[in-house]
Amino acid sequence: MRIITGLARILIIFLFASLSRECIAADGPQQRSILVLEEADFRSPFYSEIFAGIRAAAKQSGTTQTVIYGESLDLARFPGPDYEESLVGHLKTKYAHRPIDVIVSIGVASAKFLQKRKQDIWPAPPVVYGFVPDLPETRALFLPNTTAIFARVRPAHLLTAARAIVPDLTRVVLVGDAWKNPLVYGHWKQDFAAAMPDLEVTDLSDAVLRDVRKHVASLPARSAILTSAMYSDGEGTYYSPVSALARVAEHANRPIVITSDTFLGRAGVGGFLLLPETIGREAGEVAMRILDGEAPSRIPPFAGDNVKPIFDWRQLKRWNVDEANLPAGSEVRFRQPSFWEQYYWHSTIVASVVLVQALMIAVLLRERRLRFLAEVEARQRMSELAHMNRRATAGEMTASIAHELNQPLAAILINAETAQQVLRNPAPDLGEVTNILDHIRRDDQRAAEVIGRLRSFLRRDPTERHELDLNATVGEVFRFLSVQALTHDVELTTEPSSANIRVKADKIQLQQAILNLVVNAMDAVAHLPDDRRRVVGRTSLSDGNLAIVSIVDTGDGIMAEKVSEIFQPFFTTKAQGMGIGLSIAHTIVAAHGGRIWAEKAPSGGAVFHVSLPLAAPR
């Protein structure tokens, strides 16, 4: 029975062990851990960004969960063996049950602490050193089974930045605690002497903050201030490096060269700056390689890409620094955007709208110019057509004009023959001869008037507008057509207004328009009985500012559907007509700012009206 009970217990234990292994296998890979030891305070911007870079590298590396612990040794503010001893005890207790797979050491002070105390606290895990300079003294701190990523602003970097800011540099002032530490800037005195043998150096690394502020307030020209991290005012008060440097910058009368990206925009012009986020990311990437199984000895220490020349645009303007003097590859931050950069899209839209409007205006101006030229050409063609129309009208009136000239010429001939007979008498009657000569002169004037009217009608002068008496102008047209009216046995009558009507117009063109209307009216009544062959020309005022010319005939009138077409070019109801008389009249009247229209006369026939603006009173 006891044997059976013992076998049952062994079987149960075996089952529990199998189940435990299966549960562990089901949980997946074992959790990995990184411990970050920083020499200063995690709360400072510089070390906070380093830690953020390490976490970003761990998150990016893969799906395996990695726990990251962080410890601030804060050895700069709390130096001494007693604090260090208490720190060792605290860390041993804190991590007694927290296995650490990789230690990331940040800073020289942290490397020195591990050199002395690692064996007591974490003897097994490998170490990745970050934010340490590549100096023989620093490499001597490295433990076995470790690697490093170097990050260092060399003294030559500081001088290069200072000479870019102050081209005629002769003096530098050193501010900050790190100048005293050979593991940070190494042998800076020899480096400065090699780069600038005549450089005057003032070392304030041992001075209290109060004296530093007083000294930097009265520096001579051609000077620059080279800074490193400060943690104390030297009189018992501790600051973050950013706050300490800001207090120095409040009094500095010369440009300050800084060494950290976290200082930019708070104090200093710039320089070759350490990039803390990059420092952390590079250290984190190496730590993840080790966690993935790569041996630290197979990763030789290397210089990281964690220093870059960066400058503050506002400080460059303050100290009148030419950006062309900055080191190659420099980045300028806080640059005030130009109007174009700040309002690029607004400016582009406005410029596009203005450009489109300008193009539209240009097109419209071109169209206006072309239209003006077309109007000028049209007026010229109209003038030529009107001239041809006058010549055609004169041709039609040739017989009438010849008849009108024959009368005075025949009278002149008869009077001349009579005068010859009188003069043949031995005692001629001189009074009768004088009377005959008066008749000859009067008949000659009549013939000259006929020729003058014809010449004036056919003349092709440039368009010139003058103030005219409308009553007289209409009367001249009717007198000019009187002979043709007699030939066609048509009665021409004028009914001038009692008022003096004056318009501003080109006399020849206006007479041409009225003549065309009268000729059309004469044609309209030429086939009618004698009592209906009558054309009347009236002048009147309308609304006090318009002059009206009305040509009335007693013909058959105008069909209502034709009223809107009769002024169109080449429209005619005559068998031999050209259809341009009324079109020319319409064009002439419109060019004078007037209006022409036709309607049926109340007593039958048709009436054509022409309205023209009155001439401005003198």
PDB file of N, CA, C and O in Angstrom, residues 501-544:
ATOM      1  N   ILE A 501     -32.950 125.659 -83.618  1.00  0.00           N
ATOM      2  CA  ILE A 501     -32.469 124.321 -83.221  1.00  0.00           C
ATOM      3  C   ILE A 501     -31.044 124.163 -83.725  1.00  0.00           C
ATOM      4  O   ILE A 501     -30.793 124.241 -84.930  1.00  0.00           O
ATOM      5  N   ARG A 502     -30.150 123.929 -82.783  1.00  0.00           N
ATOM      6  CA  ARG A 502     -28.731 123.784 -83.151  1.00  0.00           C
ATOM      7  C   ARG A 502     -28.220 122.420 -82.652  1.00  0.00           C
ATOM      8  O   ARG A 502     -28.466 122.029 -81.503  1.00  0.00           O
ATOM      9  N   VAL A 503     -27.541 121.722 -83.539  1.00  0.00           N
ATOM     10  CA  VAL A 503     -26.953 120.414 -83.207  1.00  0.00           C
ATOM     11  C   VAL A 503     -25.486 120.435 -83.601  1.00  0.00           C
ATOM     12  O   VAL A 503     -25.066 121.263 -84.424  1.00  0.00           O
ATOM     13  N   LYS A 504     -24.734 119.476 -83.015  1.00  0.00           N
ATOM     14  CA  LYS A 504     -23.316 119.347 -83.362  1.00  0.00           C
ATOM     15  C   LYS A 504     -23.161 118.109 -84.228  1.00  0.00           C
ATOM     16  O   LYS A 504     -23.390 116.978 -83.781  1.00  0.00           O
ATOM     17  N   ALA A 505     -22.775 118.339 -85.514  1.00  0.00           N
ATOM     18  CA  ALA A 505     -22.726 117.214 -86.449  1.00  0.00           C
ATOM     19  C   ALA A 505     -21.815 117.561 -87.610  1.00  0.00           C
ATOM     20  O   ALA A 505     -21.422 118.720 -87.798  1.00  0.00           O
ATOM     21  N   ASP A 506     -21.491 116.525 -88.379  1.00  0.00           N
ATOM     22  CA  ASP A 506     -20.786 116.717 -89.640  1.00  0.00           C
ATOM     23  C   ASP A 506     -21.850 117.062 -90.691  1.00  0.00           C
ATOM     24  O   ASP A 506     -22.762 116.269 -90.966  1.00  0.00           O
ATOM     25  N   LYS A 507     -21.742 118.257 -91.283  1.00  0.00           N
ATOM     26  CA  LYS A 507     -22.803 118.763 -92.150  1.00  0.00           C
ATOM     27  C   LYS A 507     -23.043 117.855 -93.346  1.00  0.00           C
ATOM     28  O   LYS A 507     -24.194 117.514 -93.669  1.00  0.00           O
ATOM     29  N   ILE A 508     -21.972 117.429 -94.026  1.00  0.00           N
ATOM     30  CA  ILE A 508     -22.125 116.601 -95.225  1.00  0.00           C
ATOM     31  C   ILE A 508     -22.798 115.283 -94.881  1.00  0.00           C
ATOM     32  O   ILE A 508     -23.719 114.828 -95.578  1.00  0.00           O
ATOM     33  N   GLN A 509     -22.342 114.628 -93.767  1.00  0.00           N
ATOM     34  CA  GLN A 509     -22.922 113.333 -93.396  1.00  0.00           C
ATOM     35  C   GLN A 509     -24.387 113.491 -93.008  1.00  0.00           C
ATOM     36  O   GLN A 509     -25.236 112.664 -93.391  1.00  0.00           O
ATOM     37  N   LEU A 510     -24.697 114.532 -92.220  1.00  0.00           N
ATOM     38  CA  LEU A 510     -26.089 114.713 -91.800  1.00  0.00           C
ATOM     39  C   LEU A 510     -26.986 114.999 -93.004  1.00  0.00           C
ATOM     40  O   LEU A 510     -28.106 114.454 -93.116  1.00  0.00           O
ATOM     41  N   GLN A 511     -26.526 115.848 -93.929  1.00  0.00           N
ATOM     42  CA  GLN A 511     -27.307 116.111 -95.135  1.00  0.00           C
ATOM     43  C   GLN A 511     -27.475 114.838 -95.968  1.00  0.00           C
ATOM     44  O   GLN A 511     -28.525 114.612 -96.571  1.00  0.00           O
ATOM     45  N   GLN A 512     -26.413 113.997 -95.986  1.00  0.00           N
ATOM     46  CA  GLN A 512     -26.508 112.723 -96.707  1.00  0.00           C
ATOM     47  C   GLN A 512     -27.632 111.867 -96.145  1.00  0.00           C
ATOM     48  O   GLN A 512     -28.424 111.277 -96.887  1.00  0.00           O
ATOM     49  N   ALA A 513     -27.700 111.762 -94.787  1.00  0.00           N
ATOM     50  CA  ALA A 513     -28.740 110.944 -94.165  1.00  0.00           C
ATOM     51  C   ALA A 513     -30.123 111.494 -94.496  1.00  0.00           C
ATOM     52  O   ALA A 513     -31.049 110.737 -94.863  1.00  0.00           O
ATOM     53  N   ILE A 514     -30.310 112.837 -94.369  1.00  0.00           N
ATOM     54  CA  ILE A 514     -31.624 113.438 -94.648  1.00  0.00           C
ATOM     55  C   ILE A 514     -31.963 113.287 -96.135  1.00  0.00           C
ATOM     56  O   ILE A 514     -33.107 112.985 -96.506  1.00  0.00           O
ATOM     57  N   LEU A 515     -30.966 113.487 -97.011  1.00  0.00           N
ATOM     58  CA  LEU A 515     -31.193 113.358 -98.455  1.00  0.00           C
ATOM     59  C   LEU A 515     -31.671 111.954 -98.798  1.00  0.00           C
ATOM     60  O   LEU A 515     -32.589 111.785 -99.618  1.00  0.00           O
ATOM     61  N   ASN A 516     -31.044 110.918 -98.206  1.00  0.00           N
ATOM     62  CA  ASN A 516     -31.461 109.542 -98.492  1.00  0.00           C
ATOM     63  C   ASN A 516     -32.918 109.332 -98.110  1.00  0.00           C
ATOM     64  O   ASN A 516     -33.666 108.633 -98.804  1.00  0.00           O
ATOM     65  N   LEU A 517     -33.332 109.919 -96.956  1.00  0.00           N
ATOM     66  CA  LEU A 517     -34.719 109.768 -96.536  1.00  0.00           C
ATOM     67  C   LEU A 517     -35.667 110.478 -97.501  1.00  0.00           C
ATOM     68  O   LEU A 517     -36.743 109.952 -97.846  1.00  0.00           O
ATOM     69  N   VAL A 518     -35.272 111.681 -97.955  1.00  0.00           N
ATOM     70  CA  VAL A 518     -36.140 112.433 -98.864  1.00  0.00           C
ATOM     71  C   VAL A 518     -36.225 111.738-100.224  1.00  0.00           C
ATOM     72  O   VAL A 518     -37.318 111.626-100.821  1.00  0.00           O
ATOM     73  N   VAL A 519     -35.089 111.238-100.738  1.00  0.00           N
ATOM     74  CA  VAL A 519     -35.097 110.521-102.028  1.00  0.00           C
ATOM     75  C   VAL A 519     -35.991 109.296-101.943  1.00  0.00           C
ATOM     76  O   VAL A 519     -36.770 109.004-102.876  1.00  0.00           O
ATOM     77  N   ASN A 520     -35.897 108.533-100.827  1.00  0.00           N
ATOM     78  CA  ASN A 520     -36.769 107.365-100.652  1.00  0.00           C
ATOM     79  C   ASN A 520     -38.233 107.795-100.639  1.00  0.00           C
ATOM     80  O   ASN A 520     -39.106 107.111-101.201  1.00  0.00           O
ATOM     81  N   ALA A 521     -38.519 108.915 -99.963  1.00  0.00           N
ATOM     82  CA  ALA A 521     -39.903 109.393 -99.905  1.00  0.00           C
ATOM     83  C   ALA A 521     -40.393 109.805-101.291  1.00  0.00           C
ATOM     84  O   ALA A 521     -41.553 109.531-101.667  1.00  0.00           O
ATOM     85  N   MET A 522     -39.521 110.466-102.069  1.00  0.00           N
ATOM     86  CA  MET A 522     -39.903 110.845-103.431  1.00  0.00           C
ATOM     87  C   MET A 522     -40.175 109.606-104.278  1.00  0.00           C
ATOM     88  O   MET A 522     -41.146 109.576-105.073  1.00  0.00           O
ATOM     89  N   ASP A 523     -39.353 108.561-104.135  1.00  0.00           N
ATOM     90  CA  ASP A 523     -39.584 107.316-104.888  1.00  0.00           C
ATOM     91  C   ASP A 523     -40.899 106.671-104.483  1.00  0.00           C
ATOM     92  O   ASP A 523     -41.564 106.030-105.298  1.00  0.00           O
ATOM     93  N   ALA A 524     -41.259 106.827-103.168  1.00  0.00           N
ATOM     94  CA  ALA A 524     -42.478 106.185-102.669  1.00  0.00           C
ATOM     95  C   ALA A 524     -43.735 106.826-103.234  1.00  0.00           C
ATOM     96  O   ALA A 524     -44.798 106.175-103.304  1.00  0.00           O
ATOM     97  N   VAL A 525     -43.668 108.105-103.667  1.00  0.00           N
ATOM     98  CA  VAL A 525     -44.876 108.775-104.157  1.00  0.00           C
ATOM     99  C   VAL A 525     -44.838 109.029-105.656  1.00  0.00           C
ATOM    100  O   VAL A 525     -45.788 109.588-106.234  1.00  0.00           O
ATOM    101  N   ALA A 526     -43.721 108.648-106.324  1.00  0.00           N
ATOM    102  CA  ALA A 526     -43.557 108.973-107.747  1.00  0.00           C
ATOM    103  C   ALA A 526     -44.624 108.322-108.608  1.00  0.00           C
ATOM    104  O   ALA A 526     -44.996 108.858-109.662  1.00  0.00           O
ATOM    105  N   HIS A 527     -45.183 107.177-108.231  1.00  0.00           N
ATOM    106  CA  HIS A 527     -46.160 106.451-109.052  1.00  0.00           C
ATOM    107  C   HIS A 527     -47.598 106.795-108.690  1.00  0.00           C
ATOM    108  O   HIS A 527     -48.532 106.235-109.269  1.00  0.00           O
ATOM    109  N   LEU A 528     -47.777 107.723-107.754  1.00  0.00           N
ATOM    110  CA  LEU A 528     -49.120 108.033-107.268  1.00  0.00           C
ATOM    111  C   LEU A 528     -49.735 109.179-108.092  1.00  0.00           C
ATOM    112  O   LEU A 528     -49.035 109.892-108.821  1.00  0.00           O
ATOM    113  N   PRO A 529     -51.015 109.386-107.927  1.00  0.00           N
ATOM    114  CA  PRO A 529     -51.662 110.529-108.605  1.00  0.00           C
ATOM    115  C   PRO A 529     -51.037 111.861-108.178  1.00  0.00           C
ATOM    116  O   PRO A 529     -50.374 111.941-107.143  1.00  0.00           O
ATOM    117  N   ASP A 530     -51.308 112.914-108.992  1.00  0.00           N
ATOM    118  CA  ASP A 530     -50.660 114.208-108.761  1.00  0.00           C
ATOM    119  C   ASP A 530     -50.937 114.765-107.368  1.00  0.00           C
ATOM    120  O   ASP A 530     -50.061 115.356-106.738  1.00  0.00           O
ATOM    121  N   ASP A 531     -52.172 114.580-106.877  1.00  0.00           N
ATOM    122  CA  ASP A 531     -52.518 115.179-105.583  1.00  0.00           C
ATOM    123  C   ASP A 531     -51.846 114.485-104.391  1.00  0.00           C
ATOM    124  O   ASP A 531     -51.903 114.973-103.273  1.00  0.00           O
ATOM    125  N   ARG A 532     -51.203 113.333-104.652  1.00  0.00           N
ATOM    126  CA  ARG A 532     -50.550 112.619-103.542  1.00  0.00           C
ATOM    127  C   ARG A 532     -49.023 112.642-103.651  1.00  0.00           C
ATOM    128  O   ARG A 532     -48.328 112.042-102.839  1.00  0.00           O
ATOM    129  N   ARG A 533     -48.503 113.326-104.674  1.00  0.00           N
ATOM    130  CA  ARG A 533     -47.037 113.381-104.811  1.00  0.00           C
ATOM    131  C   ARG A 533     -46.507 114.544-103.969  1.00  0.00           C
ATOM    132  O   ARG A 533     -46.214 115.624-104.464  1.00  0.00           O
ATOM    133  N   ARG A 534     -46.376 114.286-102.689  1.00  0.00           N
ATOM    134  CA  ARG A 534     -45.972 115.347-101.779  1.00  0.00           C
ATOM    135  C   ARG A 534     -45.075 114.770-100.674  1.00  0.00           C
ATOM    136  O   ARG A 534     -45.362 113.718-100.106  1.00  0.00           O
ATOM    137  N   VAL A 535     -43.946 115.457-100.412  1.00  0.00           N
ATOM    138  CA  VAL A 535     -43.024 115.087 -99.335  1.00  0.00           C
ATOM    139  C   VAL A 535     -42.793 116.319 -98.471  1.00  0.00           C
ATOM    140  O   VAL A 535     -42.491 117.408 -98.993  1.00  0.00           O
ATOM    141  N   VAL A 536     -42.911 116.115 -97.129  1.00  0.00           N
ATOM    142  CA  VAL A 536     -42.788 117.228 -96.179  1.00  0.00           C
ATOM    143  C   VAL A 536     -41.615 116.961 -95.234  1.00  0.00           C
ATOM    144  O   VAL A 536     -41.455 115.840 -94.744  1.00  0.00           O
ATOM    145  N   GLY A 537     -40.809 117.979 -95.006  1.00  0.00           N
ATOM    146  CA  GLY A 537     -39.722 117.898 -94.025  1.00  0.00           C
ATOM    147  C   GLY A 537     -39.988 118.803 -92.853  1.00  0.00           C
ATOM    148  O   GLY A 537     -40.179 120.014 -93.022  1.00  0.00           O
ATOM    149  N   ARG A 538     -40.064 118.245 -91.640  1.00  0.00           N
ATOM    150  CA  ARG A 538     -40.372 119.039 -90.445  1.00  0.00           C
ATOM    151  C   ARG A 538     -39.189 118.958 -89.464  1.00  0.00           C
ATOM    152  O   ARG A 538     -38.513 117.928 -89.372  1.00  0.00           O
ATOM    153  N   THR A 539     -39.010 120.028 -88.718  1.00  0.00           N
ATOM    154  CA  THR A 539     -38.045 120.039 -87.596  1.00  0.00           C
ATOM    155  C   THR A 539     -38.782 120.466 -86.346  1.00  0.00           C
ATOM    156  O   THR A 539     -39.702 121.309 -86.415  1.00  0.00           O
ATOM    157  N   SER A 540     -38.398 119.870 -85.194  1.00  0.00           N
ATOM    158  CA  SER A 540     -39.077 120.197 -83.931  1.00  0.00           C
ATOM    159  C   SER A 540     -38.160 119.836 -82.766  1.00  0.00           C
ATOM    160  O   SER A 540     -37.097 119.233 -82.945  1.00  0.00           O
ATOM    161  N   LEU A 541     -38.590 120.207 -81.565  1.00  0.00           N
ATOM    162  CA  LEU A 541     -37.877 119.878 -80.322  1.00  0.00           C
ATOM    163  C   LEU A 541     -38.672 118.841 -79.557  1.00  0.00           C
ATOM    164  O   LEU A 541     -39.909 118.860 -79.575  1.00  0.00           O
ATOM    165  N   SER A 542     -37.988 117.973 -78.845  1.00  0.00           N
ATOM    166  CA  SER A 542     -38.640 116.931 -78.034  1.00  0.00           C
ATOM    167  C   SER A 542     -37.954 116.860 -76.676  1.00  0.00           C
ATOM    168  O   SER A 542     -36.714 116.752 -76.594  1.00  0.00           O
ATOM    169  N   ASP A 543     -38.778 116.926 -75.621  1.00  0.00           N
ATOM    170  CA  ASP A 543     -38.274 116.820 -74.235  1.00  0.00           C
ATOM    171  C   ASP A 543     -37.259 117.907 -73.900  1.00  0.00           C
ATOM    172  O   ASP A 543     -36.509 117.773 -72.931  1.00  0.00           O
ATOM    173  N   GLY A 544     -37.166 118.920 -74.712  1.00  0.00           N
ATOM    174  CA  GLY A 544     -36.279 120.027 -74.401  1.00  0.00           C
ATOM    175  C   GLY A 544     -34.812 119.775 -74.642  1.00  0.00           C
ATOM    176  O   GLY A 544     -34.000 120.704 -74.545  1.00  0.00           O
TER     177      GLY A 544
END
